[in-house]
Short mmCIF file of C-alpha atoms in Angstrom, two decimals:
data_model
loop_
_atom_site.label_atom_id
_atom_site.label_comp_id
_atom_site.label_asym_id
_atom_site.label_seq_id
_atom_site.Cartn_x
_atom_site.Cartn_y
_atom_site.Cartn_z
CA MET A 21 52.30 -6.28 62.70
CA LYS A 22 51.63 -3.34 60.59
CA ILE A 23 52.51 -5.57 57.53
CA PHE A 24 50.88 -8.44 58.89
CA LYS A 25 47.68 -6.54 59.35
CA GLY A 26 48.13 -5.02 55.79
CA GLY A 27 48.39 -8.44 54.28
CA MET A 28 45.47 -9.75 56.02
CA LEU A 29 43.07 -7.01 54.81
CA ALA A 30 44.55 -7.62 51.23
CA ILE A 31 43.76 -11.19 51.20
CA TYR A 32 40.29 -10.43 52.31
CA ALA A 33 39.77 -7.95 49.92
CA LEU A 34 40.94 -10.16 47.28
CA LEU A 35 38.42 -13.09 48.37
CA ILE A 36 35.61 -10.21 48.09
CA ILE A 37 36.74 -8.61 44.86
CA ILE A 38 37.40 -12.01 42.55
CA PRO A 39 34.18 -13.38 42.77
CA ILE A 40 32.67 -9.98 41.82
CA VAL A 41 34.90 -9.58 38.89
CA SER A 42 34.44 -13.13 37.83
CA ILE A 43 30.62 -12.67 38.01
CA PHE A 44 31.01 -9.63 36.07
CA PHE A 45 33.29 -10.67 33.38
CA THR A 46 30.72 -13.82 32.98
CA THR A 47 27.78 -11.40 32.10
CA PHE A 48 29.63 -11.22 28.41
CA LYS A 49 30.00 -14.82 27.71
CA SER A 50 27.68 -17.02 26.31
CA SER A 51 26.72 -20.18 28.37
CA LYS A 52 28.94 -22.39 26.36
CA GLU A 53 31.82 -20.26 26.32
CA MET A 54 31.19 -19.97 30.06
CA TYR A 55 31.33 -23.61 30.77
CA ASP A 56 34.34 -24.01 28.49
CA ASN A 57 36.58 -21.18 30.27
CA ILE A 58 34.94 -20.46 33.67
CA LEU A 59 37.63 -18.36 35.19
CA GLY A 60 39.18 -16.85 31.84
CA LEU A 61 38.36 -13.38 30.14
CA PRO A 62 35.51 -13.45 27.60
CA SER A 63 36.59 -13.85 24.17
CA SER A 64 34.53 -10.91 23.03
CA PHE A 65 32.62 -8.35 25.03
CA THR A 66 29.18 -8.66 23.92
CA PHE A 67 26.28 -7.08 25.80
CA ASP A 68 23.83 -9.79 24.45
CA ASN A 69 23.00 -10.64 27.92
CA TYR A 70 22.19 -7.30 28.87
CA ILE A 71 20.18 -6.55 25.74
CA GLU A 72 18.44 -9.87 26.02
CA LEU A 73 17.11 -9.35 29.99
CA PHE A 74 16.06 -5.42 29.33
CA ALA A 75 14.13 -6.61 25.94
CA SER A 76 12.17 -9.00 28.10
CA LYS A 77 9.01 -7.47 29.25
CA THR A 78 8.46 -9.94 32.15
CA MET A 79 11.91 -8.74 33.40
CA SER A 80 10.83 -5.12 33.38
CA THR A 81 7.78 -5.89 35.12
CA TYR A 82 9.76 -7.73 37.81
CA PHE A 83 12.31 -4.73 38.22
CA MET A 84 8.90 -2.55 38.58
CA ASN A 85 7.66 -4.90 41.09
CA SER A 86 10.69 -4.72 43.00
CA VAL A 87 11.02 -1.13 42.81
CA ILE A 88 7.33 -0.36 44.09
CA VAL A 89 7.19 -3.06 46.89
CA THR A 90 10.83 -1.68 48.23
CA ILE A 91 9.56 2.02 47.78
CA PHE A 92 6.56 1.72 49.81
CA SER A 93 7.96 -0.70 52.21
CA VAL A 94 10.50 1.38 53.13
CA THR A 95 8.45 4.71 53.27
CA PHE A 96 5.82 3.07 55.57
CA THR A 97 8.23 1.32 57.76
CA LEU A 98 9.96 4.58 58.39
CA PHE A 99 7.03 6.58 59.11
CA PHE A 100 5.50 4.42 61.54
CA ALA A 101 8.88 3.49 63.34
CA SER A 102 9.55 7.14 63.61
CA LEU A 103 6.16 7.74 65.32
CA ILE A 104 6.45 4.75 67.42
CA ALA A 105 10.20 5.93 68.64
CA TYR A 106 9.36 9.46 69.20
CA ALA A 107 6.33 8.17 71.47
CA LEU A 108 8.81 5.85 73.28
CA THR A 109 11.17 8.63 74.21
CA ARG A 110 8.47 10.65 75.47
CA MET A 111 7.16 7.79 77.97
CA SER A 112 10.31 7.14 79.98
CA ASN A 113 8.23 4.71 82.66
CA TRP A 114 7.61 1.20 83.07
CA PHE A 115 5.11 1.14 80.22
CA GLY A 116 7.31 2.68 77.57
CA ASN A 117 10.20 0.26 78.37
CA SER A 118 7.81 -2.57 78.09
CA ILE A 119 6.61 -1.54 74.68
CA PHE A 120 10.30 -1.13 73.77
CA ALA A 121 11.11 -4.58 74.74
CA LEU A 122 8.43 -6.23 73.03
CA PHE A 123 9.71 -4.61 69.61
CA THR A 124 13.17 -5.92 70.73
CA LEU A 125 11.83 -9.44 71.20
CA GLY A 126 10.13 -9.35 67.51
CA MET A 127 13.67 -9.11 66.28
CA MET A 128 14.52 -12.29 67.58
CA VAL A 129 11.87 -14.38 65.87
CA PRO A 130 13.30 -15.95 62.99
CA ALA A 131 11.03 -15.46 59.76
CA GLN A 132 10.70 -19.28 59.32
CA VAL A 133 8.90 -19.51 62.77
CA ASN A 134 5.96 -17.36 61.72
CA MET A 135 5.74 -18.84 57.79
CA SER A 136 2.78 -20.74 58.57
CA PRO A 137 0.55 -18.59 60.54
CA LEU A 138 1.71 -15.71 58.53
CA TYR A 139 0.75 -17.28 55.25
CA ASP A 140 -2.77 -18.26 56.73
CA LEU A 141 -3.23 -14.53 57.83
CA VAL A 142 -2.18 -13.04 54.44
CA TYR A 143 -4.37 -15.68 52.40
CA SER A 144 -7.25 -14.96 54.79
CA LEU A 145 -6.92 -11.28 54.10
CA GLY A 146 -6.99 -12.11 50.30
CA LEU A 147 -3.38 -10.38 50.05
CA THR A 148 -1.75 -13.50 48.32
CA ASN A 149 -0.53 -12.46 44.40
CA THR A 150 -0.89 -8.88 45.20
CA ARG A 151 1.74 -6.17 45.98
CA ILE A 152 0.00 -4.82 48.84
CA GLY A 153 0.32 -8.02 50.53
CA LEU A 154 4.17 -7.84 50.08
CA ILE A 155 4.21 -4.28 51.26
CA VAL A 156 2.06 -4.71 54.52
CA VAL A 157 4.33 -7.82 55.36
CA ASN A 158 7.43 -6.34 54.82
CA THR A 159 6.67 -3.47 56.92
CA ALA A 160 5.27 -5.42 59.71
CA VAL A 161 8.47 -7.50 59.55
CA THR A 162 11.10 -4.89 59.52
CA LEU A 163 9.23 -2.43 62.03
CA PRO A 164 11.09 -3.83 65.16
CA VAL A 165 14.51 -3.37 63.66
CA ALA A 166 13.56 0.39 62.59
CA VAL A 167 12.13 1.10 66.04
CA PHE A 168 15.09 -0.42 67.57
CA ILE A 169 17.53 2.06 65.72
CA LEU A 170 15.57 4.98 65.64
CA THR A 171 14.53 4.93 69.63
CA GLY A 172 18.15 4.51 70.12
CA PHE A 173 19.04 7.76 68.34
CA MET A 174 16.07 9.75 69.37
CA LYS A 175 16.84 9.01 73.17
CA SER A 176 20.00 10.82 72.71
CA LEU A 177 18.10 14.20 71.69
CA PRO A 178 18.22 16.58 74.76
CA ARG A 179 14.70 16.41 76.42
CA SER A 180 15.13 20.00 77.40
CA LEU A 181 14.55 21.02 73.58
CA PHE A 182 11.03 19.09 73.45
CA GLU A 183 10.07 20.35 77.13
CA ALA A 184 11.02 23.80 76.10
CA SER A 185 8.55 23.64 72.72
CA MET A 186 5.85 21.97 75.07
CA MET A 187 6.02 25.27 77.04
CA ASP A 188 5.84 27.38 73.91
CA GLY A 189 2.47 25.35 73.22
CA ALA A 190 3.64 23.30 70.70
CA SER A 191 1.47 19.97 70.18
CA ASN A 192 3.19 16.54 70.27
CA TRP A 193 2.78 16.15 66.55
CA ALA A 194 4.37 19.58 65.84
CA ILE A 195 7.24 18.73 67.89
CA TYR A 196 7.49 15.45 65.78
CA ARG A 197 7.33 16.97 62.61
CA ARG A 198 9.44 20.14 63.20
CA ILE A 199 11.93 18.88 65.71
CA ALA A 200 12.36 15.15 66.13
CA ILE A 201 12.24 14.60 62.35
CA PRO A 202 14.69 17.20 61.35
CA LEU A 203 17.26 16.14 63.82
CA SER A 204 16.84 12.62 63.10
CA LEU A 205 17.44 12.87 59.48
CA PRO A 206 21.16 11.25 59.58
CA SER A 207 19.56 8.39 61.43
CA LEU A 208 16.67 7.95 59.16
CA ALA A 209 18.98 7.74 56.06
CA ALA A 210 21.08 4.98 57.48
CA THR A 211 18.03 3.25 58.39
CA SER A 212 16.42 3.87 54.84
CA ILE A 213 19.45 2.63 53.36
CA PHE A 214 19.54 -0.95 55.77
CA LEU A 215 15.45 -1.23 54.93
CA PHE A 216 16.17 -0.73 51.31
CA VAL A 217 18.66 -3.49 51.37
CA MET A 218 16.54 -6.21 53.09
CA HIS A 219 13.56 -5.34 50.95
CA TRP A 220 15.05 -5.39 47.57
CA ASN A 221 17.12 -8.50 48.40
CA ASP A 222 14.12 -10.18 49.88
CA LEU A 223 13.20 -13.91 48.34
CA PHE A 224 11.48 -15.40 51.49
CA TYR A 225 8.55 -13.71 51.19
CA PRO A 226 7.88 -13.24 47.28
CA LEU A 227 8.39 -17.06 47.26
CA LEU A 228 5.85 -17.48 49.79
CA PHE A 229 2.93 -15.26 48.65
CA ILE A 230 3.57 -14.76 45.06
CA THR A 231 2.89 -17.30 42.43
CA GLU A 232 1.59 -15.31 39.57
CA ASN A 233 4.56 -13.72 37.04
CA LYS A 234 2.89 -10.63 36.91
CA TYR A 235 3.49 -10.14 40.86
CA LYS A 236 6.94 -11.52 40.93
CA THR A 237 10.05 -9.40 42.30
CA LEU A 238 13.35 -9.24 40.64
CA PRO A 239 14.92 -11.87 43.25
CA LEU A 240 12.28 -14.44 42.71
CA ALA A 241 12.48 -14.03 38.90
CA LEU A 242 16.09 -14.79 38.81
CA LEU A 243 15.04 -18.07 40.09
CA GLU A 244 13.77 -18.67 36.50
CA PHE A 245 17.31 -18.91 35.04
CA GLN A 246 18.01 -22.15 37.33
CA GLY A 247 16.92 -25.30 35.51
CA GLU A 248 16.60 -28.66 36.74
CA TYR A 249 19.73 -29.86 35.09
CA ILE A 250 21.11 -26.82 34.01
CA THR A 251 21.70 -23.15 34.53
CA ASN A 252 21.95 -20.45 32.41
CA TYR A 253 24.76 -18.50 34.82
CA PRO A 254 25.41 -15.70 32.14
CA MET A 255 21.92 -14.50 32.49
CA LEU A 256 21.85 -15.09 35.86
CA PHE A 257 24.74 -13.14 36.76
CA THR A 258 23.63 -10.26 34.73
CA GLY A 259 20.53 -10.49 36.51
CA VAL A 260 22.23 -10.33 39.61
CA ILE A 261 24.54 -7.16 38.43
CA ILE A 262 21.13 -5.19 37.38
CA ALA A 263 19.63 -6.15 40.78
CA SER A 264 22.60 -4.89 42.70
CA ALA A 265 23.42 -1.71 40.82
CA PRO A 266 20.28 0.12 42.90
CA MET A 267 21.93 -0.73 46.11
CA VAL A 268 25.35 0.56 45.20
CA ILE A 269 23.83 3.68 43.65
CA ALA A 270 21.94 4.36 46.89
CA TYR A 271 24.61 3.86 48.91
CA VAL A 272 27.21 5.95 46.84
CA PHE A 273 24.86 8.78 46.91
CA LEU A 274 23.83 8.39 50.76
CA GLN A 275 27.14 7.11 52.08
CA ARG A 276 27.76 9.99 53.94
CA TYR A 277 24.24 10.05 55.76
CA PHE A 278 24.72 6.45 56.28
CA ILE A 279 27.95 6.83 58.11
CA ALA A 280 26.55 10.08 60.01
CA GLY A 281 23.61 7.98 61.21
CA MET A 282 25.43 4.84 62.47
CA THR A 283 27.66 7.54 64.49
CA ALA A 284 24.87 9.74 65.48
CA GLY A 285 23.91 9.52 69.27
CA SER A 286 27.09 7.59 70.31
CA VAL A 287 28.68 10.32 71.87
CA LYS A 288 26.52 12.92 73.62
CA GLY A 289 27.37 16.63 73.85
#
């Protein structure tokens, strides 16, 4: 049985690794060489695709747009979600449960259902073709997920700690800032990684709200390498590798916080 499980895991790992390795080696090929030998190794490892991509001023603009939108979206979402989660944990009555249920229902609504009314709202506010518009939409859309995760963790914190702080004269803001947030750092780190991946890879909302090149994000810009009759796959895969690098780096450095955040609150002391 152990051999069977090991074999199945090995097959699963190969199914994931082989496409990634193939994409990585394709970034060192020219378009002609890629079509001549799709799965083979490149004849010579050339960095022309990377140099051309980084030398492009438009691509650097797209990259910075993704960085700005992602950082501010994650920051605002975590800030508002942590405030809401703290408030919900302090309201252990039907009203607090009802508010939490509304946020939970917000997770069940597909993005495509809100596409038309959301576009009308953003357009009426004059936020189309702006980074601010993307940040506001991203924050609003991912807020229910962040509230759901953080509320589940904060409910595991001992209420006696909050009550003792209140008896010592601490305000709600002081308890939130000095007790709730420091104790919730593992969960905040895990949620931030989750939100970072969602915002960084988001294509739907930039495709819906952005038409000007100077405001395009990286996932939207990668569509430029896909033509009507032919696609420049080496350049497209090079862009995919570059777009994936920040997520890999973030996970490597925050892995222990991510694991701690996913397991925090699962067992009560």
